[in-house]
Amino acid sequence: MSADKEPGSPESDSSPEAARAGHFVEQFVQDDLSAGKFGGRVQTRFPPEPNGYLHIGHAKSICLNFGIAATFGGICNLRFDDTNPTKEEAEYVRSIEEDVRWLDVGWQGDALYASDYFEQLYQWAVQLIQSGDAFVCDLTFDQIREYRGTLTAPGKESPFRDRTVEDNLDLFARMRQGEFPDGSRTLRAKVDMMASNLNLRDPVMYRILHASHHRTNDDWCIYPMYDFTHGQSDSIEKVTHSICTLEFEDHRPLYDWYLEKLKIDHPRQIEFARLNLTHTVMSKRKLLQLVEEDHVSGWDDPRMPTLSGLRRRGYTPESIRRFCELIGVAKFNGMIDIVQLENCVREHLNQCAPRVLGVLDPLKVVIENYPESKREELQAINNPEDPDAGQRTLPFGREIYIERSDFLEDPPKKFFRLAPGREVRLRYAYFITCRDVVRDPKTDEVVELRCTYDPETLGGKAPDGRKVKGTIHWVSTTDALPVEVRIYDHLFSVENPSDVPDGCDWLDHLNPESLNVLPDVWVEPSLANAQPGEIYQFERNGYFCVDPDSRPGRLVFNRTVTLRDRWAKIEKRQTAGK
RNA sequence: UGGGGAAUAGUGUAACGGUAGCACGAGUGACUCUGAAUCACUUAGUCUAGGUUCAAAUCCUAGUUCCCCAGCCA
């Protein structure tokens, strides 16, 4: 075979040395290229059904498919496998396109649809009838199941299997004309009722569905099954590598059967393990149920593993792509710890998120020796990881809020923050020392701290060289903005919610504390004009994304993820040790 | 009890007969005006049993465990 293939893009690397690079899918593609298959072309596709929103598992597939195309200088189509009008909606098409665009993996922006191939598919079905490879079957749903046999017992042939070509042609045409009610007949492939692979036991090719399709409207009342659509769609599009998940492995012989009977090209199908993440669910059926039963606020609820949910939560496309790269591609069906995902967003946000001071659980501090009328503008660094991010000013005054957790009356060992008599540094401001604790006489709760400051310590250092171990964040009470913050935790309290013991429901494991709204949060005034979608680091707290629910004068933030917190670990160990 | 897949540190993932490596986690320390980030070090693995071979995660045999398939869903 000649090796004069198209060179692909300049970036494509098809040198023999690269033959062992990358994961097994890349290796297969490389092998095919080296063997001169497909005319040296590589083409993939991402084929979602528009029956729900895309989730992080789809992102893995998107990155894989678009990544392979980019690596080998080929193209990747976004094709909607829209063969079931009863479950599919234009709204899902819209959201999927938005999410793929957002992920920024090189999609050209022109979606393809299996429904565009309906007429061709119909003609192919007619062709199979003519060649004696398909027949119209009058068996009911239940009868088809009964005739199919079981995993261990062979099936038996339909009594309608031997209809004449003429009868089949006539019946199939009348199915299309709408003469028969839903479920009354099917078109089936004549494969092998004895096959050990159940997909080969005369599978249904077409079913009657008097339902409006999101694109073809009422043009059709028969619709092809996925198995009779997918391979041919790939073939029409000249896809070379059809990458899908493991459960389609034993459908491959059927695709091959159709393609060979129709004598059309077919791609190499390669199966990989779908993504499973701890503390969440990934099936569209379950996600739909969460939405429909109002366990979440919608497909884009920031607790959802959907791309729109992650986006609203504050995840960036970069962080998701990085995650997909990190977890790899293999055939082992494992479960990835969700902390891997969280680390990816931390890693990216650490690079790009502007720093800001915000107090989630305010405790008032009065600096007794700071003049009542005095106000200062202090300089703060916007992002220590990015010198170009510049500086901003922070108003400082006599009364401030600090984080309640930064004060302890009876501090344990290694607690470096504020306590009676202790000195800490206020970020970008002065050293303060706690002199007195004010309590609510009724509840005994600490409501205020009386402190003094050292005017010589502005800039973070004391002239006498004394050190403080702790630096805490704060906001000026007279300048700070009140905002709402939504704190999220895992949607499910167990690692694998789909693993349900007898008598339990997967919904039993919903985490009742997955959403915690903090109504009384104060942030520095520089945030006044923050826009939805912007992500900030609240120093020492975490990353927070401005939610679209924000209104003028009332910002709403979603906590994307906390910062790593060594103190929390130490504290946990100390309490566990007691 | 049919068919199709898969098993490598806690979790993922490399190693393609020739030193079992990497990331995250976990642990220790350094540094630090974020207990963040950064840096250094440590920890820990080939499902089992046989066999082939100078040499096996890799090849062979037999077992074990897990996942998928009985939609007119995809």
XYZ file of C-alpha atoms (C1' of nucleotides) in Angstrom:
652
model
C 0.000 0.000 0.000
C 1.234 3.429 -0.928
C 2.105 5.803 1.877
C 1.471 9.043 0.045
C -0.998 10.492 2.462
C -2.037 14.018 3.150
C 0.467 15.545 5.537
C -2.154 16.904 7.930
C -1.464 20.036 9.880
C 2.065 21.273 10.494
C 1.688 20.363 14.144
C 0.799 16.765 13.439
C 3.460 14.397 14.548
C 3.367 11.085 12.774
C 7.022 10.221 13.091
C 7.718 6.605 13.989
C 9.305 7.797 17.239
C 5.938 9.106 18.332
C 4.287 5.761 17.750
C 4.427 4.904 21.433
C 3.419 8.280 22.749
C 0.121 8.918 24.481
C -2.686 6.694 25.662
C -3.988 3.609 23.916
C -6.459 5.452 21.699
C -3.722 7.699 20.354
C -1.574 4.660 19.828
C -4.294 2.920 17.805
C -4.748 5.980 15.650
C -1.009 6.277 15.217
C -0.821 2.613 14.240
C -3.500 3.101 11.585
C -1.700 6.132 10.257
C 1.563 4.234 10.121
C -0.181 1.382 8.324
C -1.483 3.826 5.759
C -5.138 3.273 6.588
C -7.887 5.785 5.816
C -5.659 7.495 3.300
C -3.673 8.968 6.142
C -6.704 10.903 7.323
C -7.946 11.190 10.901
C -11.476 12.264 11.667
C -13.455 11.870 14.868
C -16.778 13.015 16.202
C -18.473 13.804 19.484
C -22.011 12.406 19.200
C -24.288 13.475 22.071
C -27.995 12.787 22.197
C -29.776 16.078 22.897
C -31.759 14.648 25.787
C -29.997 16.421 28.639
C -27.163 18.737 29.502
C -23.530 17.826 29.046
C -21.603 16.760 32.139
C -17.968 16.347 33.096
C -18.018 12.807 31.703
C -18.893 14.235 28.309
C -15.997 16.641 28.719
C -13.700 13.634 28.858
C -15.102 12.410 25.562
C -15.003 15.877 24.004
C -11.375 16.384 24.997
C -10.519 12.921 23.722
C -12.224 13.315 20.355
C -11.208 16.892 19.657
C -7.785 16.143 21.104
C -7.182 13.213 18.750
C -8.260 15.331 15.812
C -5.933 18.152 16.839
C -3.017 15.828 17.519
C -3.235 14.215 14.111
C -4.250 17.233 12.094
C -7.778 16.032 11.449
C -11.214 17.356 12.225
C -13.813 16.490 14.806
C -17.543 16.937 14.235
C -20.170 17.684 16.789
C -23.017 15.463 15.672
C -26.323 15.156 17.449
C -27.572 11.589 17.535
C -31.168 12.720 17.532
C -33.109 9.597 16.640
C -35.553 9.555 19.534
C -37.983 12.493 19.349
C -39.709 11.511 22.575
C -36.697 12.460 24.658
C -34.971 15.162 22.701
C -35.413 18.918 22.733
C -34.031 21.965 20.948
C -33.135 23.434 24.344
C -30.701 20.580 24.897
C -29.166 21.217 21.492
C -28.680 24.846 22.454
C -27.062 24.047 25.779
C -24.778 21.399 24.285
C -23.517 23.765 21.623
C -22.941 26.423 24.256
C -21.003 24.030 26.455
C -18.832 22.690 23.657
C -18.050 26.233 22.558
C -17.272 27.193 26.134
C -14.875 24.286 26.582
C -12.910 25.807 23.714
C -11.544 22.628 22.190
C -11.507 23.836 18.600
C -15.067 23.142 17.532
C -15.765 25.009 14.287
C -19.313 25.866 15.289
C -21.308 23.941 12.704
C -23.265 21.096 14.223
C -24.298 18.015 12.276
C -27.399 15.953 12.938
C -28.187 12.296 12.447
C -31.699 13.501 11.599
C -30.255 15.049 8.448
C -29.562 11.505 7.311
C -33.089 10.168 7.859
C -33.899 9.888 4.150
C -30.615 8.155 3.370
C -31.134 5.824 6.334
C -34.604 5.020 5.040
C -33.186 4.188 1.610
C -30.607 1.941 3.219
C -33.332 0.190 5.145
C -35.187 -0.401 1.868
C -31.963 -1.746 0.405
C -31.644 -4.248 3.239
C -35.241 -5.333 2.720
C -34.513 -5.861 -0.962
C -31.457 -7.937 -0.228
C -33.499 -10.056 2.141
C -31.682 -8.795 5.223
C -34.564 -7.013 6.919
C -38.222 -7.682 7.550
C -41.275 -6.035 8.980
C -42.274 -7.699 12.231
C -45.741 -7.594 13.803
C -44.696 -8.967 17.152
C -45.652 -6.863 20.161
C -43.110 -5.349 22.493
C -43.579 -8.185 24.963
C -43.425 -10.841 22.288
C -40.190 -9.482 20.910
C -38.688 -9.705 24.349
C -39.977 -13.207 24.777
C -38.652 -14.324 21.384
C -35.280 -12.791 22.102
C -34.408 -15.462 24.627
C -32.138 -14.784 27.579
C -28.470 -14.406 28.317
C -28.092 -18.147 28.436
C -30.942 -19.367 26.231
C -31.054 -18.718 22.482
C -33.916 -16.788 20.922
C -36.406 -18.029 18.377
C -37.254 -16.583 15.036
C -40.194 -14.287 14.521
C -43.068 -15.860 12.571
C -42.919 -12.774 10.314
C -39.292 -13.328 9.421
C -40.112 -14.982 6.099
C -42.363 -12.360 4.604
C -41.669 -11.706 0.948
C -39.584 -8.769 -0.133
C -42.663 -7.305 -1.764
C -44.729 -7.559 1.420
C -41.914 -6.078 3.470
C -41.457 -3.210 1.039
C -45.167 -2.506 1.053
C -45.504 -2.702 4.821
C -42.419 -0.565 5.471
C -43.679 2.101 3.057
C -47.014 2.092 4.837
C -45.273 2.361 8.177
C -43.704 5.537 6.842
C -47.087 6.732 5.541
C -48.439 6.570 9.069
C -50.935 3.778 8.504
C -50.063 1.944 11.698
C -50.173 2.945 15.336
C -47.131 3.250 17.577
C -45.662 -0.064 18.602
C -47.687 -2.128 16.174
C -44.799 -3.059 13.894
C -41.052 -2.752 13.596
C -38.498 -3.185 10.907
C -35.938 -5.748 12.035
C -32.615 -6.903 10.714
C -32.355 -10.583 9.835
C -29.166 -11.486 11.636
C -29.125 -14.483 13.954
C -31.559 -15.388 16.729
C -29.063 -17.940 18.032
C -26.254 -15.404 18.467
C -24.699 -15.298 21.916
C -24.470 -11.543 21.487
C -28.016 -10.360 22.089
C -27.513 -7.342 19.892
C -27.431 -9.690 16.929
C -30.777 -11.393 17.661
C -32.711 -9.707 14.845
C -32.411 -6.199 16.279
C -35.030 -3.550 15.640
C -33.990 -1.055 12.966
C -37.078 1.161 12.869
C -39.938 1.760 15.233
C -43.190 3.641 14.741
C -43.321 6.839 16.776
C -45.965 9.414 16.021
C -43.972 12.116 17.706
C -42.779 15.525 16.645
C -39.042 15.753 16.165
C -37.159 18.876 17.235
C -35.822 19.358 13.708
C -37.845 17.263 11.265
C -41.112 18.107 13.014
C -43.814 15.764 11.676
C -42.036 14.638 8.524
C -41.555 11.200 9.978
C -43.541 8.815 12.101
C -40.944 6.077 11.950
C -37.524 6.612 13.469
C -34.322 4.608 13.103
C -32.773 3.029 16.171
C -29.408 4.305 17.344
C -27.730 1.075 16.274
C -29.048 1.490 12.737
C -27.975 5.140 12.693
C -24.675 5.567 14.379
C -22.337 3.588 12.172
C -23.902 4.867 8.964
C -23.732 8.448 10.214
C -20.030 7.988 10.844
C -19.733 6.521 7.386
C -21.561 9.412 5.726
C -19.298 11.879 7.508
C -16.175 9.889 6.638
C -15.238 9.464 10.262
C -12.108 7.337 10.560
C -12.058 6.700 14.294
C -15.320 6.284 16.124
C -14.469 6.621 19.791
C -17.122 5.559 22.269
C -17.583 4.145 25.723
C -17.204 0.540 26.833
C -20.867 -0.422 26.797
C -20.902 -0.176 23.014
C -18.226 -2.771 22.644
C -20.682 -5.560 21.949
C -22.663 -3.396 19.558
C -19.637 -3.219 17.303
C -20.433 -6.530 15.513
C -23.867 -5.161 14.644
C -22.445 -1.913 13.247
C -20.040 -3.972 11.218
C -22.888 -6.135 9.986
C -24.915 -3.153 8.769
C -21.933 -1.487 7.153
C -20.848 -4.641 5.405
C -24.337 -5.443 4.164
C -24.635 -1.898 2.843
C -21.129 -2.052 1.402
C -20.143 1.342 2.748
C -16.949 2.486 4.491
C -16.655 2.104 8.144
C -14.476 3.670 10.784
C -12.459 1.880 13.386
C -14.417 1.902 16.634
C -12.374 2.277 19.804
C -13.967 1.963 23.221
C -12.756 3.600 26.415
C -13.988 3.697 30.016
C -16.400 6.471 30.846
C -15.623 8.800 33.724
C -16.935 8.066 37.198
C -16.465 10.685 39.889
C -16.910 10.259 43.621
C -19.760 11.989 45.449
C -21.838 12.596 42.357
C -23.842 10.829 39.668
C -23.174 10.892 35.991
C -26.155 9.248 34.364
C -28.372 11.606 32.436
C -31.416 9.787 33.744
C -30.405 10.536 37.314
C -29.391 14.093 36.579
C -32.762 14.638 34.911
C -34.485 13.256 37.978
C -32.541 15.604 40.257
C -33.722 18.503 38.117
C -37.314 17.394 37.694
C -37.844 16.564 41.336
C -36.273 19.850 42.422
C -33.464 18.340 44.408
C -31.362 20.990 42.684
C -32.287 24.344 41.198
C -31.737 23.234 37.596
C -29.278 21.683 35.185
C -26.893 24.520 35.976
C -27.140 24.242 39.743
C -23.543 24.750 40.923
C -23.661 21.392 42.695
C -24.347 19.526 39.475
C -21.529 17.788 37.571
C -22.903 19.363 34.395
C -20.661 21.700 32.465
C -23.180 24.484 32.968
C -23.229 23.751 36.703
C -19.459 23.698 36.911
C -19.284 26.916 34.914
C -21.705 28.603 37.295
C -19.734 27.207 40.185
C -16.597 28.929 38.880
C -14.809 26.147 37.037
C -12.872 27.367 34.020
C -12.579 25.581 30.671
C -8.836 25.359 31.264
C -9.322 23.569 34.560
C -11.705 21.046 33.031
C -9.446 20.370 30.080
C -6.534 19.956 32.452
C -8.553 17.481 34.486
C -9.396 15.445 31.404
C -5.746 15.335 30.476
C -4.736 14.346 33.986
C -7.121 11.426 34.438
C -5.972 9.726 31.266
C -7.800 7.364 28.959
C -7.969 3.619 29.460
C -10.383 0.712 29.512
C -10.344 0.279 33.258
C -13.664 1.236 34.741
C -12.558 3.076 37.865
C -13.692 5.996 39.926
C -11.836 9.281 40.125
C -11.750 11.107 43.426
C -13.512 14.437 43.003
C -10.606 16.133 44.780
C -8.682 15.684 41.537
C -11.176 17.949 39.829
C -11.037 20.409 42.700
C -7.262 20.518 42.523
C -7.408 21.324 38.833
C -9.587 24.357 39.381
C -7.411 25.478 42.299
C -4.359 25.170 40.124
C -5.795 27.346 37.381
C -7.547 29.874 39.581
C -4.422 30.333 41.648
C -2.793 31.614 38.467
C -5.535 33.898 37.285
C -8.009 34.847 40.027
C -7.656 38.361 41.509
C -7.274 38.375 45.283
C -9.735 40.165 47.434
C -10.591 40.326 51.131
C -13.938 39.000 52.251
C -15.225 37.913 55.652
C -17.693 35.055 55.577
C -18.546 34.906 59.266
C -17.957 38.376 60.647
C -16.746 39.234 64.128
C -16.494 42.948 64.865
C -13.192 44.359 66.040
C -12.757 47.856 67.468
C -9.217 49.206 67.442
C -9.342 51.361 70.519
C -6.201 53.406 69.931
C -7.012 54.125 66.298
C -8.473 57.630 65.921
C -12.213 57.598 65.380
C -12.184 59.931 62.415
C -9.106 58.474 60.768
C -9.300 56.560 57.504
C -6.464 55.188 55.408
C -6.099 53.834 51.922
C -3.792 50.839 51.983
C -2.117 49.247 48.989
C -2.940 45.627 48.207
C -1.557 43.272 45.579
C -4.154 41.929 43.165
C -2.418 38.679 42.348
C 0.970 37.619 43.669
C 1.155 35.021 40.893
C 0.709 37.663 38.216
C 2.782 40.850 38.474
C 0.746 42.416 35.662
C -2.419 42.259 37.745
C -1.376 45.406 39.581
C -2.557 46.828 42.863
C -5.654 48.275 44.423
C -6.439 50.240 47.559
C -8.150 48.972 50.649
C -9.897 51.361 53.014
C -8.950 50.929 56.668
C -10.574 52.376 59.753
C -11.183 51.963 63.451
C -13.787 49.276 63.125
C -13.287 46.155 61.107
C -14.717 42.680 60.680
C -12.501 39.660 60.964
C -13.341 36.005 60.463
C -14.907 34.515 63.572
C -12.773 31.435 63.169
C -9.650 33.599 63.383
C -10.305 34.200 67.070
C -10.284 31.638 69.842
C -10.558 32.442 73.517
C -8.753 29.312 74.492
C -6.445 28.569 71.581
C -4.980 25.111 71.129
C -1.341 24.531 70.292
C -0.222 25.761 66.861
C -3.114 28.197 66.602
C -1.405 31.275 65.167
C -4.351 33.597 65.038
C -6.019 35.984 67.448
C -6.650 35.203 71.110
C -6.819 37.299 74.265
C -3.491 39.074 74.627
C -2.193 37.781 71.305
C -0.876 39.817 68.418
C -1.561 39.138 64.737
C -0.992 40.938 61.494
C -3.919 42.333 59.544
C -3.251 41.618 55.905
C -1.782 44.746 54.239
C -2.380 46.726 57.478
C -1.115 46.742 61.049
C -0.340 44.379 63.889
C -3.187 44.306 66.366
C -3.358 42.856 69.851
C -6.514 41.565 71.441
C -7.159 43.377 74.714
C -10.708 42.502 75.608
C -13.644 40.336 74.648
C -17.189 41.661 74.624
C -20.037 39.211 75.086
C -23.736 39.228 74.622
C -24.987 39.222 78.234
C -27.836 36.877 77.385
C -26.228 34.313 75.114
C -22.655 34.693 76.306
C -21.612 34.716 72.664
C -18.548 36.769 71.760
C -19.884 39.750 69.841
C -16.916 42.065 69.669
C -13.191 42.249 70.233
C -11.436 45.305 71.655
C -7.941 45.549 70.223
C -5.062 47.976 69.967
C -2.798 48.467 66.997
C 0.875 49.333 66.653
C 1.167 52.338 64.280
C 4.763 51.349 63.526
C 3.796 48.066 61.888
C 2.206 49.299 58.681
C 3.869 47.423 55.861
C 3.823 44.193 57.781
C 6.944 44.431 59.876
C 7.698 45.725 63.340
C 10.685 48.092 63.696
C 11.840 46.178 66.758
C 11.980 43.025 64.717
C 9.327 41.135 66.641
C 7.526 38.528 64.619
C 3.911 37.501 64.445
C 3.063 34.107 63.134
C -0.398 34.826 61.898
C -1.815 37.095 59.218
C -5.578 37.398 59.004
C -7.949 39.051 56.582
C -10.429 41.784 57.417
C -12.737 44.413 55.946
C -13.560 47.912 57.145
C -17.086 47.967 58.571
C -17.845 51.385 57.153
C -16.712 50.540 53.640
C -17.453 46.865 53.190
C -20.191 45.569 50.891
C -22.786 43.145 52.210
C -23.128 40.174 49.885
C -24.632 36.719 49.827
C -22.385 33.698 49.593
C -23.481 30.199 48.714
C -21.290 27.506 50.162
C -21.424 24.153 48.424
C -20.492 20.700 49.487
C -20.692 17.379 47.666
C -24.160 16.652 46.309
C -23.967 13.165 47.792
C -22.524 12.249 51.127
C -21.230 8.880 49.959
C -18.507 8.206 47.436
C -20.635 6.125 45.120
C -24.313 7.113 45.300
C -25.184 4.590 42.610
C -24.108 1.761 44.858
C -27.386 1.335 46.722
C -27.932 -1.366 49.308
C -31.221 -3.258 49.155
C -34.133 -1.263 50.424
C -32.396 2.033 49.802
C -32.815 4.599 47.104
C -29.902 6.436 45.525
C -31.564 9.690 46.551
C -31.227 8.668 50.198
C -27.591 9.657 49.920
C -28.250 13.248 48.920
C -26.180 15.455 51.174
C -28.625 17.639 53.139
C -25.830 20.151 53.652
C -24.753 20.468 50.043
C -25.942 24.083 50.020
C -25.401 26.558 52.810
C -26.384 30.168 52.199
C -24.441 32.785 54.134
C -26.543 35.949 54.138
C -24.195 38.126 56.168
C -20.912 38.256 54.311
C -18.809 41.396 53.941
C -16.414 42.017 51.100
C -14.047 44.854 50.293
C -15.582 47.749 48.331
C -13.479 47.204 45.202
C -15.942 44.450 44.325
C -18.832 46.876 43.876
C -18.935 46.437 40.117
C -18.135 42.751 39.936
C -19.911 41.030 37.058
C -21.536 37.593 36.876
C -19.038 34.929 35.918
C -16.047 36.716 37.430
C -14.017 34.652 39.830
C -12.067 35.961 42.795
C -9.948 34.502 45.479
C -11.155 35.582 48.888
C -7.793 35.368 50.571
C -7.446 32.517 53.033
C -10.992 31.381 52.191
C -11.216 30.086 48.666
C -12.386 30.938 45.191
C -15.738 32.602 44.617
C -17.644 33.166 41.417
C -20.213 35.927 40.917
C -23.585 34.267 40.326
C -26.083 35.447 37.708
C -28.596 35.836 40.541
C -26.663 38.966 41.575
C -28.636 42.214 41.521
C -27.363 45.789 41.707
C -26.296 46.361 45.287
C -26.673 42.708 46.164
C -23.940 40.499 44.840
C -24.254 36.734 45.126
C -21.128 34.586 45.159
C -20.763 30.849 44.690
C -17.867 29.254 46.454
C -16.068 27.307 43.764
C -13.663 25.554 46.094
C -11.790 26.296 49.295
C -8.102 26.944 49.453
C -6.017 24.070 50.753
C -6.156 24.365 54.491
C -3.349 22.887 56.528
C -4.724 24.315 59.736
C -8.000 22.507 59.204
C -6.045 19.264 59.021
C -4.061 19.990 62.143
C -7.202 20.999 63.972
C -8.985 17.876 62.858
C -6.151 15.726 64.064
C -6.047 17.540 67.405
C -9.751 17.023 68.056
C -9.533 13.436 66.873
C -6.626 12.893 69.268
C -8.669 14.019 72.252
C -24.886 -21.232 34.070
C -24.116 -17.388 27.381
C -21.321 -13.344 25.221
C -18.155 -8.992 25.577
C -14.444 -6.291 28.522
C -11.014 -5.128 32.641
C -7.422 -6.035 36.824
C -0.184 -2.055 38.478
C 0.876 2.208 45.565
C -5.100 4.953 48.936
C -7.060 6.927 43.774
C -5.967 7.253 38.664
C -2.353 6.315 34.979
C 2.711 4.725 32.443
C 6.232 0.921 31.493
C 5.044 -2.759 24.533
C 10.512 -9.417 27.537
C 15.661 -5.843 30.245
C 16.307 -0.568 36.841
C 8.128 -0.720 38.126
C 7.796 5.572 36.716
C 4.289 9.902 37.031
C 0.118 12.774 39.059
C -3.131 13.479 43.048
C -3.666 11.924 48.151
C -1.010 10.998 52.797
C 3.449 12.296 55.885
C 7.938 15.445 57.113
C 10.562 19.847 56.538
C 11.944 24.800 54.155
C 9.889 29.411 52.845
C 5.882 32.820 53.428
C 2.226 39.804 55.106
C -2.846 34.153 52.232
C -1.715 27.992 57.657
C -2.505 29.638 50.065
C 1.153 29.273 46.426
C 6.198 27.505 45.851
C 10.347 24.057 46.976
C 12.686 19.547 49.027
C 12.262 14.823 51.008
C 9.345 10.359 52.562
C 5.478 6.755 52.141
C 3.207 2.976 49.334
C 2.014 -1.235 43.972
C 2.156 -5.585 39.410
C -5.292 -10.122 41.443
C -3.789 -15.585 42.624
C -1.196 -20.168 41.376
C 1.729 -22.609 38.117
C 4.832 -22.484 33.595
C 8.327 -20.491 29.420
C 12.954 -17.454 29.782
C 19.507 -15.574 31.612
C 15.374 -12.093 32.567
C 7.947 -11.619 33.062
C 3.532 -6.271 34.975
C 4.459 -7.789 29.900
C 4.363 -14.377 26.854
C 1.563 -19.343 28.066
C -2.006 -22.281 31.272
C -5.570 -22.492 35.075
C -8.238 -19.837 38.569
C -10.239 -15.264 41.318
C -12.656 -10.614 41.373
C -15.108 -6.485 39.053
C -17.887 -4.050 34.924
C -21.342 -4.276 30.556
C -25.418 -6.847 27.625
C -32.004 -9.843 27.722
C -35.279 -1.071 25.439
C -39.569 -0.507 19.845
C -33.250 4.208 24.908
C -28.594 6.168 23.425
